[in-house]
């Protein structure tokens, strides 16, 4: 009987320790937002010469105030890398979900060396945050791989507004790292693949002369 009692006490003690450990681990994700600090950048950048680099910035109008702060940080970094104002093209889209397609359009235009996609997503009460964050991250990555254009993932995915503020202002503005990353990756592509042909005007407005086929009779619709 004494052995059974000792074994029972041991099992109960083990269960109690496991429960406390699990609760502690879970509680780390549920701690008050005020105790969560913005992650400071640990990326070191060498001197980057971006005088001839063309950078496109696609930013969301959703969470406009915070995104503007991030874009300002990116522009500051681009200026420090000697990127000319005339070589920075900026446009906006409604929200983060539209970023990948807009980035693909700009990459296929062939008018920029790198693209920064800037946006802010904040966790709400539904699963919308998770679905959009996952789709945007994968979409932006795929555009970069498919077009061989450096695409910088400049989207903050945060649990609350305090986390956004700590990552988009002051000395911890992540936009500055995104600007330098864009220049570094543009230079890397140039070194790896060589400089391309002379580029035309930046953005989506480059006119293309199309052959007039209005008089040609077309019997089928689609890819025939």
mmCIF file with all atom_site columns, N, CA, C and O in Angstrom, residues 82-134:
data_model
loop_
_atom_site.group_PDB
_atom_site.id
_atom_site.type_symbol
_atom_site.label_atom_id
_atom_site.label_alt_id
_atom_site.label_comp_id
_atom_site.label_asym_id
_atom_site.label_entity_id
_atom_site.label_seq_id
_atom_site.pdbx_PDB_ins_code
_atom_site.Cartn_x
_atom_site.Cartn_y
_atom_site.Cartn_z
_atom_site.occupancy
_atom_site.B_iso_or_equiv
_atom_site.pdbx_formal_charge
_atom_site.auth_seq_id
_atom_site.auth_comp_id
_atom_site.auth_asym_id
_atom_site.auth_atom_id
_atom_site.pdbx_PDB_model_num
ATOM 1   N N  . UNK A 1 82  ? 22.059  57.197 -51.151 1.00 0.00 ? 82  UNK A N  1
ATOM 2   C CA . UNK A 1 82  ? 22.245  58.034 -52.348 1.00 0.00 ? 82  UNK A CA 1
ATOM 3   C C  . UNK A 1 82  ? 21.273  57.710 -53.482 1.00 0.00 ? 82  UNK A C  1
ATOM 4   O O  . UNK A 1 82  ? 21.571  57.999 -54.654 1.00 0.00 ? 82  UNK A O  1
ATOM 5   N N  . UNK A 1 83  ? 20.138  57.105 -53.147 1.00 0.00 ? 83  UNK A N  1
ATOM 6   C CA . UNK A 1 83  ? 19.116  56.885 -54.164 1.00 0.00 ? 83  UNK A CA 1
ATOM 7   C C  . UNK A 1 83  ? 18.449  58.233 -54.466 1.00 0.00 ? 83  UNK A C  1
ATOM 8   O O  . UNK A 1 83  ? 18.003  58.933 -53.564 1.00 0.00 ? 83  UNK A O  1
ATOM 9   N N  . UNK A 1 84  ? 18.393  58.599 -55.727 1.00 0.00 ? 84  UNK A N  1
ATOM 10  C CA . UNK A 1 84  ? 17.830  59.886 -56.126 1.00 0.00 ? 84  UNK A CA 1
ATOM 11  C C  . UNK A 1 84  ? 16.308  59.881 -55.977 1.00 0.00 ? 84  UNK A C  1
ATOM 12  O O  . UNK A 1 84  ? 15.662  58.855 -56.166 1.00 0.00 ? 84  UNK A O  1
ATOM 13  N N  . UNK A 1 85  ? 15.759  61.051 -55.650 1.00 0.00 ? 85  UNK A N  1
ATOM 14  C CA . UNK A 1 85  ? 14.312  61.166 -55.521 1.00 0.00 ? 85  UNK A CA 1
ATOM 15  C C  . UNK A 1 85  ? 13.597  60.771 -56.810 1.00 0.00 ? 85  UNK A C  1
ATOM 16  O O  . UNK A 1 85  ? 12.516  60.171 -56.780 1.00 0.00 ? 85  UNK A O  1
ATOM 17  N N  . UNK A 1 86  ? 14.212  61.135 -57.936 1.00 0.00 ? 86  UNK A N  1
ATOM 18  C CA . UNK A 1 86  ? 13.617  60.802 -59.231 1.00 0.00 ? 86  UNK A CA 1
ATOM 19  C C  . UNK A 1 86  ? 13.610  59.304 -59.501 1.00 0.00 ? 86  UNK A C  1
ATOM 20  O O  . UNK A 1 86  ? 12.919  58.831 -60.402 1.00 0.00 ? 86  UNK A O  1
ATOM 21  N N  . UNK A 1 87  ? 14.408  58.568 -58.743 1.00 0.00 ? 87  UNK A N  1
ATOM 22  C CA . UNK A 1 87  ? 14.496  57.118 -58.921 1.00 0.00 ? 87  UNK A CA 1
ATOM 23  C C  . UNK A 1 87  ? 13.655  56.351 -57.899 1.00 0.00 ? 87  UNK A C  1
ATOM 24  O O  . UNK A 1 87  ? 13.848  55.148 -57.702 1.00 0.00 ? 87  UNK A O  1
ATOM 25  N N  . UNK A 1 88  ? 12.751  57.071 -57.243 1.00 0.00 ? 88  UNK A N  1
ATOM 26  C CA . UNK A 1 88  ? 11.838  56.432 -56.294 1.00 0.00 ? 88  UNK A CA 1
ATOM 27  C C  . UNK A 1 88  ? 10.412  56.616 -56.802 1.00 0.00 ? 88  UNK A C  1
ATOM 28  O O  . UNK A 1 88  ? 9.936   57.731 -56.966 1.00 0.00 ? 88  UNK A O  1
ATOM 29  N N  . UNK A 1 89  ? 9.760   55.498 -57.095 1.00 0.00 ? 89  UNK A N  1
ATOM 30  C CA . UNK A 1 89  ? 8.374   55.531 -57.558 1.00 0.00 ? 89  UNK A CA 1
ATOM 31  C C  . UNK A 1 89  ? 7.483   55.023 -56.438 1.00 0.00 ? 89  UNK A C  1
ATOM 32  O O  . UNK A 1 89  ? 7.725   53.970 -55.857 1.00 0.00 ? 89  UNK A O  1
ATOM 33  N N  . UNK A 1 90  ? 6.459   55.785 -56.083 1.00 0.00 ? 90  UNK A N  1
ATOM 34  C CA . UNK A 1 90  ? 5.559   55.385 -54.993 1.00 0.00 ? 90  UNK A CA 1
ATOM 35  C C  . UNK A 1 90  ? 4.109   55.385 -55.468 1.00 0.00 ? 90  UNK A C  1
ATOM 36  O O  . UNK A 1 90  ? 3.670   56.309 -56.151 1.00 0.00 ? 90  UNK A O  1
ATOM 37  N N  . UNK A 1 91  ? 3.404   54.346 -55.103 1.00 0.00 ? 91  UNK A N  1
ATOM 38  C CA . UNK A 1 91  ? 1.980   54.273 -55.398 1.00 0.00 ? 91  UNK A CA 1
ATOM 39  C C  . UNK A 1 91  ? 1.293   53.580 -54.229 1.00 0.00 ? 91  UNK A C  1
ATOM 40  O O  . UNK A 1 91  ? 1.957   53.027 -53.339 1.00 0.00 ? 91  UNK A O  1
ATOM 41  N N  . UNK A 1 92  ? -0.034  53.596 -54.219 1.00 0.00 ? 92  UNK A N  1
ATOM 42  C CA . UNK A 1 92  ? -0.756  53.014 -53.093 1.00 0.00 ? 92  UNK A CA 1
ATOM 43  C C  . UNK A 1 92  ? -1.849  52.067 -53.570 1.00 0.00 ? 92  UNK A C  1
ATOM 44  O O  . UNK A 1 92  ? -2.331  52.157 -54.704 1.00 0.00 ? 92  UNK A O  1
ATOM 45  N N  . UNK A 1 93  ? -2.225  51.154 -52.689 1.00 0.00 ? 93  UNK A N  1
ATOM 46  C CA . UNK A 1 93  ? -3.328  50.229 -52.926 1.00 0.00 ? 93  UNK A CA 1
ATOM 47  C C  . UNK A 1 93  ? -4.214  50.260 -51.684 1.00 0.00 ? 93  UNK A C  1
ATOM 48  O O  . UNK A 1 93  ? -3.790  50.715 -50.617 1.00 0.00 ? 93  UNK A O  1
ATOM 49  N N  . UNK A 1 94  ? -5.451  49.791 -51.784 1.00 0.00 ? 94  UNK A N  1
ATOM 50  C CA . UNK A 1 94  ? -6.357  49.866 -50.630 1.00 0.00 ? 94  UNK A CA 1
ATOM 51  C C  . UNK A 1 94  ? -5.827  49.164 -49.375 1.00 0.00 ? 94  UNK A C  1
ATOM 52  O O  . UNK A 1 94  ? -5.773  49.753 -48.298 1.00 0.00 ? 94  UNK A O  1
ATOM 53  N N  . UNK A 1 95  ? -5.455  47.892 -49.512 1.00 0.00 ? 95  UNK A N  1
ATOM 54  C CA . UNK A 1 95  ? -5.010  47.142 -48.345 1.00 0.00 ? 95  UNK A CA 1
ATOM 55  C C  . UNK A 1 95  ? -3.893  46.183 -48.655 1.00 0.00 ? 95  UNK A C  1
ATOM 56  O O  . UNK A 1 95  ? -3.406  46.096 -49.789 1.00 0.00 ? 95  UNK A O  1
ATOM 57  N N  . UNK A 1 96  ? -3.481  45.416 -47.636 1.00 0.00 ? 96  UNK A N  1
ATOM 58  C CA . UNK A 1 96  ? -2.334  44.521 -47.783 1.00 0.00 ? 96  UNK A CA 1
ATOM 59  C C  . UNK A 1 96  ? -2.601  43.397 -48.775 1.00 0.00 ? 96  UNK A C  1
ATOM 60  O O  . UNK A 1 96  ? -1.678  42.930 -49.449 1.00 0.00 ? 96  UNK A O  1
ATOM 61  N N  . UNK A 1 97  ? -3.839  42.959 -48.885 1.00 0.00 ? 97  UNK A N  1
ATOM 62  C CA . UNK A 1 97  ? -4.158  41.847 -49.786 1.00 0.00 ? 97  UNK A CA 1
ATOM 63  C C  . UNK A 1 97  ? -3.855  42.199 -51.241 1.00 0.00 ? 97  UNK A C  1
ATOM 64  O O  . UNK A 1 97  ? -3.583  41.316 -52.062 1.00 0.00 ? 97  UNK A O  1
ATOM 65  N N  . UNK A 1 98  ? -3.889  43.489 -51.576 1.00 0.00 ? 98  UNK A N  1
ATOM 66  C CA . UNK A 1 98  ? -3.636  43.933 -52.942 1.00 0.00 ? 98  UNK A CA 1
ATOM 67  C C  . UNK A 1 98  ? -2.143  44.117 -53.239 1.00 0.00 ? 98  UNK A C  1
ATOM 68  O O  . UNK A 1 98  ? -1.766  44.343 -54.394 1.00 0.00 ? 98  UNK A O  1
ATOM 69  N N  . UNK A 1 99  ? -1.304  44.034 -52.238 1.00 0.00 ? 99  UNK A N  1
ATOM 70  C CA . UNK A 1 99  ? 0.129   44.284 -52.433 1.00 0.00 ? 99  UNK A CA 1
ATOM 71  C C  . UNK A 1 99  ? 0.799   43.317 -53.416 1.00 0.00 ? 99  UNK A C  1
ATOM 72  O O  . UNK A 1 99  ? 1.548   43.761 -54.297 1.00 0.00 ? 99  UNK A O  1
ATOM 73  N N  . UNK A 1 100 ? 0.603   42.001 -53.288 1.00 0.00 ? 100 UNK A N  1
ATOM 74  C CA . UNK A 1 100 ? 1.313   41.091 -54.196 1.00 0.00 ? 100 UNK A CA 1
ATOM 75  C C  . UNK A 1 100 ? 1.019   41.328 -55.674 1.00 0.00 ? 100 UNK A C  1
ATOM 76  O O  . UNK A 1 100 ? 1.942   41.344 -56.500 1.00 0.00 ? 100 UNK A O  1
ATOM 77  N N  . UNK A 1 101 ? -0.245  41.526 -56.025 1.00 0.00 ? 101 UNK A N  1
ATOM 78  C CA . UNK A 1 101 ? -0.584  41.728 -57.437 1.00 0.00 ? 101 UNK A CA 1
ATOM 79  C C  . UNK A 1 101 ? -0.020  43.049 -57.944 1.00 0.00 ? 101 UNK A C  1
ATOM 80  O O  . UNK A 1 101 ? 0.515   43.116 -59.062 1.00 0.00 ? 101 UNK A O  1
ATOM 81  N N  . UNK A 1 102 ? -0.123  44.099 -57.134 1.00 0.00 ? 102 UNK A N  1
ATOM 82  C CA . UNK A 1 102 ? 0.444   45.391 -57.536 1.00 0.00 ? 102 UNK A CA 1
ATOM 83  C C  . UNK A 1 102 ? 1.954   45.281 -57.704 1.00 0.00 ? 102 UNK A C  1
ATOM 84  O O  . UNK A 1 102 ? 2.541   45.864 -58.633 1.00 0.00 ? 102 UNK A O  1
ATOM 85  N N  . UNK A 1 103 ? 2.605   44.521 -56.823 1.00 0.00 ? 103 UNK A N  1
ATOM 86  C CA . UNK A 1 103 ? 4.054   44.324 -56.931 1.00 0.00 ? 103 UNK A CA 1
ATOM 87  C C  . UNK A 1 103 ? 4.399   43.566 -58.209 1.00 0.00 ? 103 UNK A C  1
ATOM 88  O O  . UNK A 1 103 ? 5.404   43.862 -58.867 1.00 0.00 ? 103 UNK A O  1
ATOM 89  N N  . UNK A 1 104 ? 3.568   42.620 -58.568 1.00 0.00 ? 104 UNK A N  1
ATOM 90  C CA . UNK A 1 104 ? 3.812   41.864 -59.808 1.00 0.00 ? 104 UNK A CA 1
ATOM 91  C C  . UNK A 1 104 ? 3.677   42.784 -61.026 1.00 0.00 ? 104 UNK A C  1
ATOM 92  O O  . UNK A 1 104 ? 4.502   42.722 -61.953 1.00 0.00 ? 104 UNK A O  1
ATOM 93  N N  . UNK A 1 105 ? 2.642   43.616 -61.032 1.00 0.00 ? 105 UNK A N  1
ATOM 94  C CA . UNK A 1 105 ? 2.483   44.560 -62.133 1.00 0.00 ? 105 UNK A CA 1
ATOM 95  C C  . UNK A 1 105 ? 3.723   45.437 -62.283 1.00 0.00 ? 105 UNK A C  1
ATOM 96  O O  . UNK A 1 105 ? 4.238   45.636 -63.389 1.00 0.00 ? 105 UNK A O  1
ATOM 97  N N  . UNK A 1 106 ? 4.195   45.973 -61.157 1.00 0.00 ? 106 UNK A N  1
ATOM 98  C CA . UNK A 1 106 ? 5.341   46.878 -61.198 1.00 0.00 ? 106 UNK A CA 1
ATOM 99  C C  . UNK A 1 106 ? 6.607   46.131 -61.592 1.00 0.00 ? 106 UNK A C  1
ATOM 100 O O  . UNK A 1 106 ? 7.423   46.645 -62.366 1.00 0.00 ? 106 UNK A O  1
ATOM 101 N N  . UNK A 1 107 ? 6.780   44.921 -61.095 1.00 0.00 ? 107 UNK A N  1
ATOM 102 C CA . UNK A 1 107 ? 7.974   44.140 -61.446 1.00 0.00 ? 107 UNK A CA 1
ATOM 103 C C  . UNK A 1 107 ? 7.992   43.829 -62.934 1.00 0.00 ? 107 UNK A C  1
ATOM 104 O O  . UNK A 1 107 ? 9.034   43.930 -63.597 1.00 0.00 ? 107 UNK A O  1
ATOM 105 N N  . UNK A 1 108 ? 6.826   43.464 -63.483 1.00 0.00 ? 108 UNK A N  1
ATOM 106 C CA . UNK A 1 108 ? 6.752   43.134 -64.902 1.00 0.00 ? 108 UNK A CA 1
ATOM 107 C C  . UNK A 1 108 ? 6.915   44.358 -65.795 1.00 0.00 ? 108 UNK A C  1
ATOM 108 O O  . UNK A 1 108 ? 7.224   44.221 -66.980 1.00 0.00 ? 108 UNK A O  1
ATOM 109 N N  . UNK A 1 109 ? 6.718   45.545 -65.244 1.00 0.00 ? 109 UNK A N  1
ATOM 110 C CA . UNK A 1 109 ? 6.928   46.762 -66.041 1.00 0.00 ? 109 UNK A CA 1
ATOM 111 C C  . UNK A 1 109 ? 8.403   46.948 -66.377 1.00 0.00 ? 109 UNK A C  1
ATOM 112 O O  . UNK A 1 109 ? 8.756   47.651 -67.326 1.00 0.00 ? 109 UNK A O  1
ATOM 113 N N  . UNK A 1 110 ? 9.280   46.318 -65.581 1.00 0.00 ? 110 UNK A N  1
ATOM 114 C CA . UNK A 1 110 ? 10.712  46.400 -65.838 1.00 0.00 ? 110 UNK A CA 1
ATOM 115 C C  . UNK A 1 110 ? 11.322  47.763 -65.584 1.00 0.00 ? 110 UNK A C  1
ATOM 116 O O  . UNK A 1 110 ? 12.393  48.069 -66.092 1.00 0.00 ? 110 UNK A O  1
ATOM 117 N N  . UNK A 1 111 ? 10.650  48.591 -64.790 1.00 0.00 ? 111 UNK A N  1
ATOM 118 C CA . UNK A 1 111 ? 11.131  49.958 -64.585 1.00 0.00 ? 111 UNK A CA 1
ATOM 119 C C  . UNK A 1 111 ? 11.801  50.183 -63.242 1.00 0.00 ? 111 UNK A C  1
ATOM 120 O O  . UNK A 1 111 ? 12.272  51.287 -62.961 1.00 0.00 ? 111 UNK A O  1
ATOM 121 N N  . UNK A 1 112 ? 11.847  49.149 -62.388 1.00 0.00 ? 112 UNK A N  1
ATOM 122 C CA . UNK A 1 112 ? 12.478  49.311 -61.079 1.00 0.00 ? 112 UNK A CA 1
ATOM 123 C C  . UNK A 1 112 ? 13.420  48.139 -60.821 1.00 0.00 ? 112 UNK A C  1
ATOM 124 O O  . UNK A 1 112 ? 13.289  47.059 -61.397 1.00 0.00 ? 112 UNK A O  1
ATOM 125 N N  . UNK A 1 113 ? 14.382  48.370 -59.930 1.00 0.00 ? 113 UNK A N  1
ATOM 126 C CA . UNK A 1 113 ? 15.349  47.331 -59.572 1.00 0.00 ? 113 UNK A CA 1
ATOM 127 C C  . UNK A 1 113 ? 14.919  46.562 -58.335 1.00 0.00 ? 113 UNK A C  1
ATOM 128 O O  . UNK A 1 113 ? 15.370  45.439 -58.101 1.00 0.00 ? 113 UNK A O  1
ATOM 129 N N  . UNK A 1 114 ? 14.094  47.170 -57.504 1.00 0.00 ? 114 UNK A N  1
ATOM 130 C CA . UNK A 1 114 ? 13.615  46.523 -56.285 1.00 0.00 ? 114 UNK A CA 1
ATOM 131 C C  . UNK A 1 114 ? 12.304  47.179 -55.874 1.00 0.00 ? 114 UNK A C  1
ATOM 132 O O  . UNK A 1 114 ? 12.020  48.323 -56.249 1.00 0.00 ? 114 UNK A O  1
ATOM 133 N N  . UNK A 1 115 ? 11.498  46.452 -55.112 1.00 0.00 ? 115 UNK A N  1
ATOM 134 C CA . UNK A 1 115 ? 10.198  46.946 -54.683 1.00 0.00 ? 115 UNK A CA 1
ATOM 135 C C  . UNK A 1 115 ? 10.037  46.733 -53.183 1.00 0.00 ? 115 UNK A C  1
ATOM 136 O O  . UNK A 1 115 ? 10.380  45.671 -52.657 1.00 0.00 ? 115 UNK A O  1
ATOM 137 N N  . UNK A 1 116 ? 9.519   47.751 -52.513 1.00 0.00 ? 116 UNK A N  1
ATOM 138 C CA . UNK A 1 116 ? 9.186   47.647 -51.092 1.00 0.00 ? 116 UNK A CA 1
ATOM 139 C C  . UNK A 1 116 ? 7.662   47.634 -50.968 1.00 0.00 ? 116 UNK A C  1
ATOM 140 O O  . UNK A 1 116 ? 6.994   48.565 -51.412 1.00 0.00 ? 116 UNK A O  1
ATOM 141 N N  . UNK A 1 117 ? 7.123   46.584 -50.382 1.00 0.00 ? 117 UNK A N  1
ATOM 142 C CA . UNK A 1 117 ? 5.688   46.507 -50.115 1.00 0.00 ? 117 UNK A CA 1
ATOM 143 C C  . UNK A 1 117 ? 5.466   46.859 -48.648 1.00 0.00 ? 117 UNK A C  1
ATOM 144 O O  . UNK A 1 117 ? 5.900   46.119 -47.764 1.00 0.00 ? 117 UNK A O  1
ATOM 145 N N  . UNK A 1 118 ? 4.809   47.972 -48.396 1.00 0.00 ? 118 UNK A N  1
ATOM 146 C CA . UNK A 1 118 ? 4.649   48.454 -47.025 1.00 0.00 ? 118 UNK A CA 1
ATOM 147 C C  . UNK A 1 118 ? 3.189   48.419 -46.590 1.00 0.00 ? 118 UNK A C  1
ATOM 148 O O  . UNK A 1 118 ? 2.303   48.890 -47.304 1.00 0.00 ? 118 UNK A O  1
ATOM 149 N N  . UNK A 1 119 ? 2.956   47.846 -45.421 1.00 0.00 ? 119 UNK A N  1
ATOM 150 C CA . UNK A 1 119 ? 1.605   47.785 -44.889 1.00 0.00 ? 119 UNK A CA 1
ATOM 151 C C  . UNK A 1 119 ? 1.619   47.433 -43.416 1.00 0.00 ? 119 UNK A C  1
ATOM 152 O O  . UNK A 1 119 ? 2.662   47.097 -42.844 1.00 0.00 ? 119 UNK A O  1
ATOM 153 N N  . UNK A 1 120 ? 0.458   47.506 -42.798 1.00 0.00 ? 120 UNK A N  1
ATOM 154 C CA . UNK A 1 120 ? 0.316   47.175 -41.380 1.00 0.00 ? 120 UNK A CA 1
ATOM 155 C C  . UNK A 1 120 ? -0.951  46.355 -41.187 1.00 0.00 ? 120 UNK A C  1
ATOM 156 O O  . UNK A 1 120 ? -2.035  46.764 -41.614 1.00 0.00 ? 120 UNK A O  1
ATOM 157 N N  . UNK A 1 121 ? -0.808  45.198 -40.563 1.00 0.00 ? 121 UNK A N  1
ATOM 158 C CA . UNK A 1 121 ? -1.946  44.346 -40.228 1.00 0.00 ? 121 UNK A CA 1
ATOM 159 C C  . UNK A 1 121 ? -1.988  44.170 -38.717 1.00 0.00 ? 121 UNK A C  1
ATOM 160 O O  . UNK A 1 121 ? -0.978  43.821 -38.095 1.00 0.00 ? 121 UNK A O  1
ATOM 161 N N  . UNK A 1 122 ? -3.149  44.423 -38.122 1.00 0.00 ? 122 UNK A N  1
ATOM 162 C CA . UNK A 1 122 ? -3.309  44.327 -36.674 1.00 0.00 ? 122 UNK A CA 1
ATOM 163 C C  . UNK A 1 122 ? -4.369  43.275 -36.352 1.00 0.00 ? 122 UNK A C  1
ATOM 164 O O  . UNK A 1 122 ? -5.451  43.271 -36.935 1.00 0.00 ? 122 UNK A O  1
ATOM 165 N N  . UNK A 1 123 ? -4.054  42.405 -35.431 1.00 0.00 ? 123 UNK A N  1
ATOM 166 C CA . UNK A 1 123 ? -4.947  41.315 -35.048 1.00 0.00 ? 123 UNK A CA 1
ATOM 167 C C  . UNK A 1 123 ? -6.280  41.843 -34.518 1.00 0.00 ? 123 UNK A C  1
ATOM 168 O O  . UNK A 1 123 ? -6.316  42.742 -33.687 1.00 0.00 ? 123 UNK A O  1
ATOM 169 N N  . UNK A 1 124 ? -7.372  41.263 -35.031 1.00 0.00 ? 124 UNK A N  1
ATOM 170 C CA . UNK A 1 124 ? -8.700  41.618 -34.557 1.00 0.00 ? 124 UNK A CA 1
ATOM 171 C C  . UNK A 1 124 ? -9.346  40.454 -33.829 1.00 0.00 ? 124 UNK A C  1
ATOM 172 O O  . UNK A 1 124 ? -8.661  39.559 -33.315 1.00 0.00 ? 124 UNK A O  1
ATOM 173 N N  . UNK A 1 125 ? -10.666 40.423 -33.824 1.00 0.00 ? 125 UNK A N  1
ATOM 174 C CA . UNK A 1 125 ? -11.394 39.394 -33.089 1.00 0.00 ? 125 UNK A CA 1
ATOM 175 C C  . UNK A 1 125 ? -11.654 38.130 -33.916 1.00 0.00 ? 125 UNK A C  1
ATOM 176 O O  . UNK A 1 125 ? -12.068 37.110 -33.382 1.00 0.00 ? 125 UNK A O  1
ATOM 177 N N  . UNK A 1 126 ? -11.415 38.192 -35.213 1.00 0.00 ? 126 UNK A N  1
ATOM 178 C CA . UNK A 1 126 ? -11.691 37.054 -36.083 1.00 0.00 ? 126 UNK A CA 1
ATOM 179 C C  . UNK A 1 126 ? -10.399 36.502 -36.668 1.00 0.00 ? 126 UNK A C  1
ATOM 180 O O  . UNK A 1 126 ? -9.299  36.989 -36.381 1.00 0.00 ? 126 UNK A O  1
ATOM 181 N N  . UNK A 1 127 ? -10.536 35.515 -37.546 1.00 0.00 ? 127 UNK A N  1
ATOM 182 C CA . UNK A 1 127 ? -9.377  34.899 -38.188 1.00 0.00 ? 127 UNK A CA 1
ATOM 183 C C  . UNK A 1 127 ? -8.910  35.678 -39.419 1.00 0.00 ? 127 UNK A C  1
ATOM 184 O O  . UNK A 1 127 ? -7.989  35.250 -40.110 1.00 0.00 ? 127 UNK A O  1
ATOM 185 N N  . UNK A 1 128 ? -9.530  36.790 -39.693 1.00 0.00 ? 128 UNK A N  1
ATOM 186 C CA . UNK A 1 128 ? -9.179  37.596 -40.871 1.00 0.00 ? 128 UNK A CA 1
ATOM 187 C C  . UNK A 1 128 ? -7.696  37.922 -40.890 1.00 0.00 ? 128 UNK A C  1
ATOM 188 O O  . UNK A 1 128 ? -7.039  37.848 -41.932 1.00 0.00 ? 128 UNK A O  1
ATOM 189 N N  . UNK A 1 129 ? -7.150  38.281 -39.749 1.00 0.00 ? 129 UNK A N  1
ATOM 190 C CA . UNK A 1 129 ? -5.734  38.649 -39.626 1.00 0.00 ? 129 UNK A CA 1
ATOM 191 C C  . UNK A 1 129 ? -4.833  37.510 -40.095 1.00 0.00 ? 129 UNK A C  1
ATOM 192 O O  . UNK A 1 129 ? -3.886  37.720 -40.865 1.00 0.00 ? 129 UNK A O  1
ATOM 193 N N  . UNK A 1 130 ? -5.120  36.294 -39.624 1.00 0.00 ? 130 UNK A N  1
ATOM 194 C CA . UNK A 1 130 ? -4.274  35.159 -39.976 1.00 0.00 ? 130 UNK A CA 1
ATOM 195 C C  . UNK A 1 130 ? -4.344  34.854 -41.466 1.00 0.00 ? 130 UNK A C  1
ATOM 196 O O  . UNK A 1 130 ? -3.311  34.591 -42.106 1.00 0.00 ? 130 UNK A O  1
ATOM 197 N N  . UNK A 1 131 ? -5.543  34.862 -42.022 1.00 0.00 ? 131 UNK A N  1
ATOM 198 C CA . UNK A 1 131 ? -5.697  34.552 -43.440 1.00 0.00 ? 131 UNK A CA 1
ATOM 199 C C  . UNK A 1 131 ? -4.983  35.571 -44.316 1.00 0.00 ? 131 UNK A C  1
ATOM 200 O O  . UNK A 1 131 ? -4.277  35.210 -45.268 1.00 0.00 ? 131 UNK A O  1
ATOM 201 N N  . UNK A 1 132 ? -5.170  36.851 -44.032 1.00 0.00 ? 132 UNK A N  1
ATOM 202 C CA . UNK A 1 132 ? -4.557  37.906 -44.848 1.00 0.00 ? 132 UNK A CA 1
ATOM 203 C C  . UNK A 1 132 ? -3.034  37.888 -44.693 1.00 0.00 ? 132 UNK A C  1
ATOM 204 O O  . UNK A 1 132 ? -2.298  37.989 -45.679 1.00 0.00 ? 132 UNK A O  1
ATOM 205 N N  . UNK A 1 133 ? -2.547  37.762 -43.465 1.00 0.00 ? 133 UNK A N  1
ATOM 206 C CA . UNK A 1 133 ? -1.097  37.746 -43.235 1.00 0.00 ? 133 UNK A CA 1
ATOM 207 C C  . UNK A 1 133 ? -0.425  36.627 -44.009 1.00 0.00 ? 133 UNK A C  1
ATOM 208 O O  . UNK A 1 133 ? 0.613   36.822 -44.658 1.00 0.00 ? 133 UNK A O  1
ATOM 209 N N  . UNK A 1 134 ? -1.005  35.446 -43.952 1.00 0.00 ? 134 UNK A N  1
ATOM 210 C CA . UNK A 1 134 ? -0.427  34.283 -44.646 1.00 0.00 ? 134 UNK A CA 1
ATOM 211 C C  . UNK A 1 134 ? -0.446  34.476 -46.158 1.00 0.00 ? 134 UNK A C  1
ATOM 212 O O  . UNK A 1 134 ? 0.549   34.228 -46.840 1.00 0.00 ? 134 UNK A O  1
#
